[in-house]
PDB file of C-alpha atoms in Angstrom:
ATOM      1  CA  MET S 247     103.261  47.790 100.666  1.00 81.00           C
ATOM      2  CA  VAL S 248      99.626  48.325  99.613  1.00 86.00           C
ATOM      3  CA  TRP S 249      98.470  47.664 103.188  1.00 88.00           C
ATOM      4  CA  PHE S 250     100.828  50.302 104.519  1.00 88.00           C
ATOM      5  CA  LEU S 251      99.657  52.882 101.985  1.00 90.00           C
ATOM      6  CA  GLY S 252      96.070  52.022 102.922  1.00 92.00           C
ATOM      7  CA  PHE S 253      96.837  52.697 106.578  1.00 87.00           C
ATOM      8  CA  GLY S 254      98.512  55.994 105.697  1.00 91.00           C
ATOM      9  CA  ILE S 255      95.578  57.146 103.588  1.00 91.00           C
ATOM     10  CA  ALA S 256      93.066  55.966 106.214  1.00 89.00           C
ATOM     11  CA  GLY S 257      94.886  58.029 108.836  1.00 87.00           C
ATOM     12  CA  LEU S 258      94.698  61.113 106.637  1.00 89.00           C
ATOM     13  CA  VAL S 259      90.975  60.525 106.068  1.00 90.00           C
ATOM     14  CA  VAL S 260      90.384  60.228 109.826  1.00 83.00           C
ATOM     15  CA  LEU S 261      92.368  63.432 110.362  1.00 81.00           C
ATOM     16  CA  ALA S 262      90.341  65.280 107.725  1.00 85.00           C
ATOM     17  CA  LEU S 263      87.087  64.031 109.225  1.00 80.00           C
ATOM     18  CA  SER S 264      88.181  65.062 112.721  1.00 76.00           C
ATOM     19  CA  LEU S 265      88.908  68.558 111.428  1.00 75.00           C
ATOM     20  CA  VAL S 266      85.654  68.860 109.466  1.00 78.00           C
ATOM     21  CA  PHE S 267      83.405  67.360 112.132  1.00 74.00           C
ATOM     22  CA  ASP S 268      85.210  68.831 115.136  1.00 67.00           C
ATOM     23  CA  GLY S 269      83.024  68.440 118.207  1.00 61.00           C
ATOM     24  CA  VAL S 270      80.385  66.191 116.603  1.00 63.00           C
ATOM     25  CA  LEU S 271      81.559  63.057 118.410  1.00 59.00           C
ATOM     26  CA  GLU S 272      81.897  64.967 121.678  1.00 59.00           C
ATOM     27  CA  SER S 273      78.317  66.229 121.387  1.00 59.00           C
ATOM     28  CA  VAL S 274      76.960  62.665 121.330  1.00 57.00           C
ATOM     29  CA  GLY S 275      79.249  61.515 124.158  1.00 54.00           C
ATOM     30  CA  ILE S 276      81.741  59.493 122.085  1.00 56.00           C
ATOM     31  CA  GLY S 277      84.644  61.930 122.027  1.00 54.00           C
ATOM     32  CA  VAL S 278      87.900  61.124 123.783  1.00 58.00           C
ATOM     33  CA  ASP S 279      90.406  63.810 124.683  1.00 62.00           C
ATOM     34  CA  GLY S 280      94.064  63.588 125.443  1.00 63.00           C
ATOM     35  CA  PHE S 281      96.319  60.887 124.118  1.00 64.00           C
ATOM     36  CA  LEU S 282      93.450  58.955 122.491  1.00 73.00           C
ATOM     37  CA  SER S 283      91.958  61.891 120.589  1.00 77.00           C
ATOM     38  CA  LEU S 284      91.198  61.516 116.878  1.00 79.00           C
ATOM     39  CA  PRO S 285      94.093  63.710 115.669  1.00 82.00           C
ATOM     40  CA  VAL S 286      96.579  61.675 117.731  1.00 85.00           C
ATOM     41  CA  ILE S 287      95.193  58.362 116.453  1.00 84.00           C
ATOM     42  CA  ALA S 288      95.137  59.692 112.876  1.00 87.00           C
ATOM     43  CA  GLY S 289      98.761  60.830 113.187  1.00 88.00           C
ATOM     44  CA  PHE S 290      99.814  57.451 114.543  1.00 91.00           C
ATOM     45  CA  VAL S 291      98.016  55.467 111.814  1.00 91.00           C
ATOM     46  CA  SER S 292      99.278  57.755 109.020  1.00 93.00           C
ATOM     47  CA  ALA S 293     102.869  57.663 110.210  1.00 92.00           C
ATOM     48  CA  LEU S 294     102.708  53.894 110.668  1.00 91.00           C
ATOM     49  CA  GLY S 295     101.351  53.408 107.160  1.00 92.00           C
ATOM     50  CA  PHE S 296     103.549  55.822 105.243  1.00 93.00           C
ATOM     51  CA  THR S 297     106.741  54.929 107.146  1.00 93.00           C
ATOM     52  CA  GLY S 298     106.004  51.234 106.647  1.00 91.00           C
ATOM     53  CA  ALA S 299     105.468  51.834 102.917  1.00 92.00           C
ATOM     54  CA  ILE S 300     108.756  53.737 102.662  1.00 92.00           C
ATOM     55  CA  ALA S 301     110.614  51.049 104.604  1.00 92.00           C
ATOM     56  CA  THR S 302     109.164  48.324 102.385  1.00 90.00           C
ATOM     57  CA  GLY S 303     109.525  50.098  99.034  1.00 88.00           C
ATOM     58  CA  ALA S 304     112.689  52.139  99.370  1.00 87.00           C
ATOM     59  CA  ALA S 305     114.713  50.142 101.888  1.00 84.00           C
ATOM     60  CA  GLY S 306     113.450  46.688 100.924  1.00 85.00           C
ATOM     61  CA  ALA S 307     112.572  45.814 104.527  1.00 86.00           C
ATOM     62  CA  GLY S 308     110.325  42.890 105.355  1.00 89.00           C
ATOM     63  CA  VAL S 309     106.793  43.263 106.645  1.00 89.00           C
ATOM     64  CA  VAL S 310     107.730  42.749 110.306  1.00 92.00           C
ATOM     65  CA  THR S 311     110.609  45.231 110.176  1.00 92.00           C
ATOM     66  CA  ALA S 312     108.496  47.769 108.299  1.00 91.00           C
ATOM     67  CA  THR S 313     105.695  47.376 110.868  1.00 92.00           C
ATOM     68  CA  VAL S 314     108.084  47.903 113.788  1.00 94.00           C
ATOM     69  CA  VAL S 315     109.688  50.945 112.150  1.00 93.00           C
ATOM     70  CA  GLY S 316     106.230  52.304 111.271  1.00 92.00           C
ATOM     71  CA  ALA S 317     104.943  51.749 114.812  1.00 93.00           C
ATOM     72  CA  VAL S 318     107.920  53.613 116.279  1.00 95.00           C
ATOM     73  CA  ALA S 319     107.395  56.497 113.840  1.00 94.00           C
ATOM     74  CA  GLY S 320     103.653  56.423 114.561  1.00 92.00           C
ATOM     75  CA  ALA S 321     104.243  56.570 118.304  1.00 93.00           C
ATOM     76  CA  LEU S 322     106.577  59.544 117.832  1.00 94.00           C
ATOM     77  CA  VAL S 323     104.108  61.401 115.578  1.00 91.00           C
ATOM     78  CA  GLY S 324     101.212  60.604 117.926  1.00 89.00           C
ATOM     79  CA  TRP S 325     103.155  61.904 120.918  1.00 91.00           C
ATOM     80  CA  LEU S 326     104.173  65.078 119.042  1.00 91.00           C
ATOM     81  CA  THR S 327     100.561  65.644 117.976  1.00 85.00           C
ATOM     82  CA  TRP S 328      99.392  65.248 121.568  1.00 86.00           C
ATOM     83  CA  ARG S 329     102.042  67.680 122.881  1.00 88.00           C
ATOM     84  CA  PHE S 330     101.300  70.212 120.133  1.00 87.00           C
ATOM     85  CA  SER S 331      97.545  70.100 120.772  1.00 79.00           C
ATOM     86  CA  ARG S 332      98.120  70.557 124.518  1.00 79.00           C
ATOM     87  CA  ALA S 333     100.317  73.587 123.817  1.00 79.00           C
ATOM     88  CA  LEU S 334      97.685  75.091 121.528  1.00 76.00           C
ATOM     89  CA  LEU S 335      94.879  74.612 124.026  1.00 71.00           C
ATOM     90  CA  ARG S 336      96.795  75.899 127.045  1.00 70.00           C
ATOM     91  CA  ASP S 337      95.180  78.954 128.560  1.00 65.00           C
ATOM     92  CA  ASP S 338      97.496  80.217 131.271  1.00 67.00           C
ATOM     93  CA  ALA S 339      96.930  83.921 130.751  1.00 63.00           C
ATOM     94  CA  PRO S 340      94.030  85.490 132.619  1.00 64.00           C
ATOM     95  CA  ALA S 341      91.356  87.260 130.621  1.00 61.00           C
ATOM     96  CA  PRO S 342      91.906  91.017 130.392  1.00 61.00           C
ATOM     97  CA  ARG S 343      89.730  93.125 132.680  1.00 69.00           C
ATOM     98  CA  GLY S 344      88.638  96.729 132.519  1.00 68.00           C
ATOM     99  CA  GLU S 345      90.794  97.553 135.550  1.00 74.00           C
ATOM    100  CA  ASP S 346      93.831  96.712 133.403  1.00 77.00           C
ATOM    101  CA  LEU S 347      93.191  99.935 131.461  1.00 85.00           C
ATOM    102  CA  THR S 348      94.304 102.238 134.285  1.00 88.00           C
ATOM    103  CA  GLY S 349      97.609 103.816 133.279  1.00 87.00           C
ATOM    104  CA  THR S 350      97.367 102.964 129.588  1.00 89.00           C
ATOM    105  CA  SER S 351      97.401 105.476 126.771  1.00 90.00           C
ATOM    106  CA  GLY S 352      94.849 105.978 124.054  1.00 93.00           C
ATOM    107  CA  THR S 353      93.633 108.379 121.403  1.00 95.00           C
ATOM    108  CA  VAL S 354      90.563 110.597 121.472  1.00 96.00           C
ATOM    109  CA  VAL S 355      88.230 109.693 118.580  1.00 96.00           C
ATOM    110  CA  THR S 356      85.330 111.973 119.581  1.00 95.00           C
ATOM    111  CA  ALA S 357      86.243 115.261 121.296  1.00 95.00           C
ATOM    112  CA  ILE S 358      85.671 115.324 125.048  1.00 95.00           C
ATOM    113  CA  PRO S 359      83.736 118.426 126.215  1.00 94.00           C
ATOM    114  CA  ALA S 360      84.281 119.996 129.641  1.00 87.00           C
ATOM    115  CA  ALA S 361      81.010 118.755 131.144  1.00 83.00           C
ATOM    116  CA  GLY S 362      80.370 115.608 129.173  1.00 90.00           C
ATOM    117  CA  TYR S 363      81.603 112.480 127.553  1.00 94.00           C
ATOM    118  CA  GLY S 364      83.606 111.854 124.395  1.00 95.00           C
ATOM    119  CA  GLU S 365      85.163 108.655 123.060  1.00 96.00           C
ATOM    120  CA  VAL S 366      88.674 107.229 123.243  1.00 96.00           C
ATOM    121  CA  LEU S 367      90.286 104.285 121.482  1.00 95.00           C
ATOM    122  CA  LEU S 368      92.167 102.034 123.904  1.00 92.00           C
ATOM    123  CA  TYR S 369      93.782  98.621 123.591  1.00 87.00           C
ATOM    124  CA  LEU S 370      92.583  95.878 125.915  1.00 81.00           C
ATOM    125  CA  GLY S 371      94.314  92.527 125.511  1.00 76.00           C
ATOM    126  CA  GLY S 372      95.846  93.750 122.252  1.00 80.00           C
ATOM    127  CA  GLN S 373      92.448  94.534 120.729  1.00 84.00           C
ATOM    128  CA  PRO S 374      91.228  98.071 119.994  1.00 89.00           C
ATOM    129  CA  VAL S 375      88.177  98.997 122.068  1.00 89.00           C
ATOM    130  CA  LYS S 376      86.254 102.261 122.076  1.00 93.00           C
ATOM    131  CA  TYR S 377      85.253 103.646 125.487  1.00 92.00           C
ATOM    132  CA  ALA S 378      83.233 106.629 126.605  1.00 94.00           C
ATOM    133  CA  ALA S 379      85.636 109.088 128.222  1.00 95.00           C
ATOM    134  CA  LYS S 380      85.335 111.946 130.682  1.00 94.00           C
ATOM    135  CA  ALA S 381      88.036 114.530 131.404  1.00 94.00           C
ATOM    136  CA  ALA S 382      88.466 117.490 133.773  1.00 91.00           C
ATOM    137  CA  ALA S 383      89.131 119.832 130.846  1.00 91.00           C
ATOM    138  CA  PRO S 384      88.084 119.674 127.187  1.00 94.00           C
ATOM    139  CA  VAL S 385      90.249 117.392 125.025  1.00 93.00           C
ATOM    140  CA  ALA S 386      90.376 117.701 121.239  1.00 93.00           C
ATOM    141  CA  ARG S 387      89.944 114.860 118.777  1.00 95.00           C
ATOM    142  CA  GLY S 388      93.235 113.069 117.978  1.00 94.00           C
ATOM    143  CA  ALA S 389      94.885 113.972 121.292  1.00 94.00           C
ATOM    144  CA  GLU S 390      96.785 111.319 123.187  1.00 95.00           C
ATOM    145  CA  VAL S 391      95.399 110.632 126.670  1.00 95.00           C
ATOM    146  CA  TRP S 392      96.187 108.547 129.756  1.00 94.00           C
ATOM    147  CA  VAL S 393      93.512 106.573 131.564  1.00 93.00           C
ATOM    148  CA  GLU S 394      93.306 107.771 135.184  1.00 92.00           C
ATOM    149  CA  SER S 395      90.529 105.465 136.327  1.00 90.00           C
ATOM    150  CA  VAL S 396      87.829 103.123 135.138  1.00 90.00           C
ATOM    151  CA  LEU S 397      84.376 104.599 135.815  1.00 90.00           C
ATOM    152  CA  SER S 398      82.310 101.661 134.579  1.00 88.00           C
ATOM    153  CA  SER S 399      82.589  98.747 132.174  1.00 84.00           C
ATOM    154  CA  THR S 400      82.141 101.162 129.247  1.00 87.00           C
ATOM    155  CA  SER S 401      83.624 104.459 130.467  1.00 91.00           C
ATOM    156  CA  VAL S 402      86.928 105.815 131.723  1.00 92.00           C
ATOM    157  CA  ALA S 403      88.332 109.033 133.154  1.00 93.00           C
ATOM    158  CA  VAL S 404      91.294 110.368 131.178  1.00 94.00           C
ATOM    159  CA  ARG S 405      93.790 113.232 131.185  1.00 92.00           C
ATOM    160  CA  PRO S 406      95.748 114.620 128.233  1.00 93.00           C
ATOM    161  CA  VAL S 407      99.354 113.557 127.805  1.00 90.00           C
ATOM    162  CA  GLU S 408     101.629 116.553 128.281  1.00 83.00           C
ATOM    163  CA  ARG S 409     104.838 116.532 126.275  1.00 75.00           C
TER     164      ARG S 409
END
C-alpha cells in the first residue's frame, strides 16, 4: 500500500510542478503536448496510486488486482484530463474586429460637439472599450447612441438613439 501512496503523491507533485513551471520544459525543447503532456501523466500516476491504495487498504485486494484497478482508473483520469485540456485550449471563435461594432449601441462618456469628436463607451467582444466618436449633430454626455460606421481603428460615427 505504501508504494501506491507514493505513486499518488508523486503524481500530485508532478502536477504541481507542471502548474508552477508551465512552459519551462517547452522552452528548452523537452515539452510534449497532447496525450503525453505532464498534467495527463500526473493524473494517470495519481489515480493509479490512490486507487491502488484504496483497493489494497479498503477492499483488501492483492497487489496485482490493485494495480489493474489503479491502471484502469489512471487511464480514465488521464483521458479525462486530456479531453478537458483540449476543451479549455480550443479557440474556435474568431477574434473580434472593429467592423463588428457597426450597429451596436453605446453610451456617450464625453459630449460630442457638432464639428468635432467626443468619446463613447462600446463593448467589443464583451469588453468595454472607449472610442472617439463623431456625430452629425451634437450629442450630450450619457446619451445612448448607435454606431453607424467605423471611421478608423479608434473612431466611429454614431447617431443618437431615438425613443
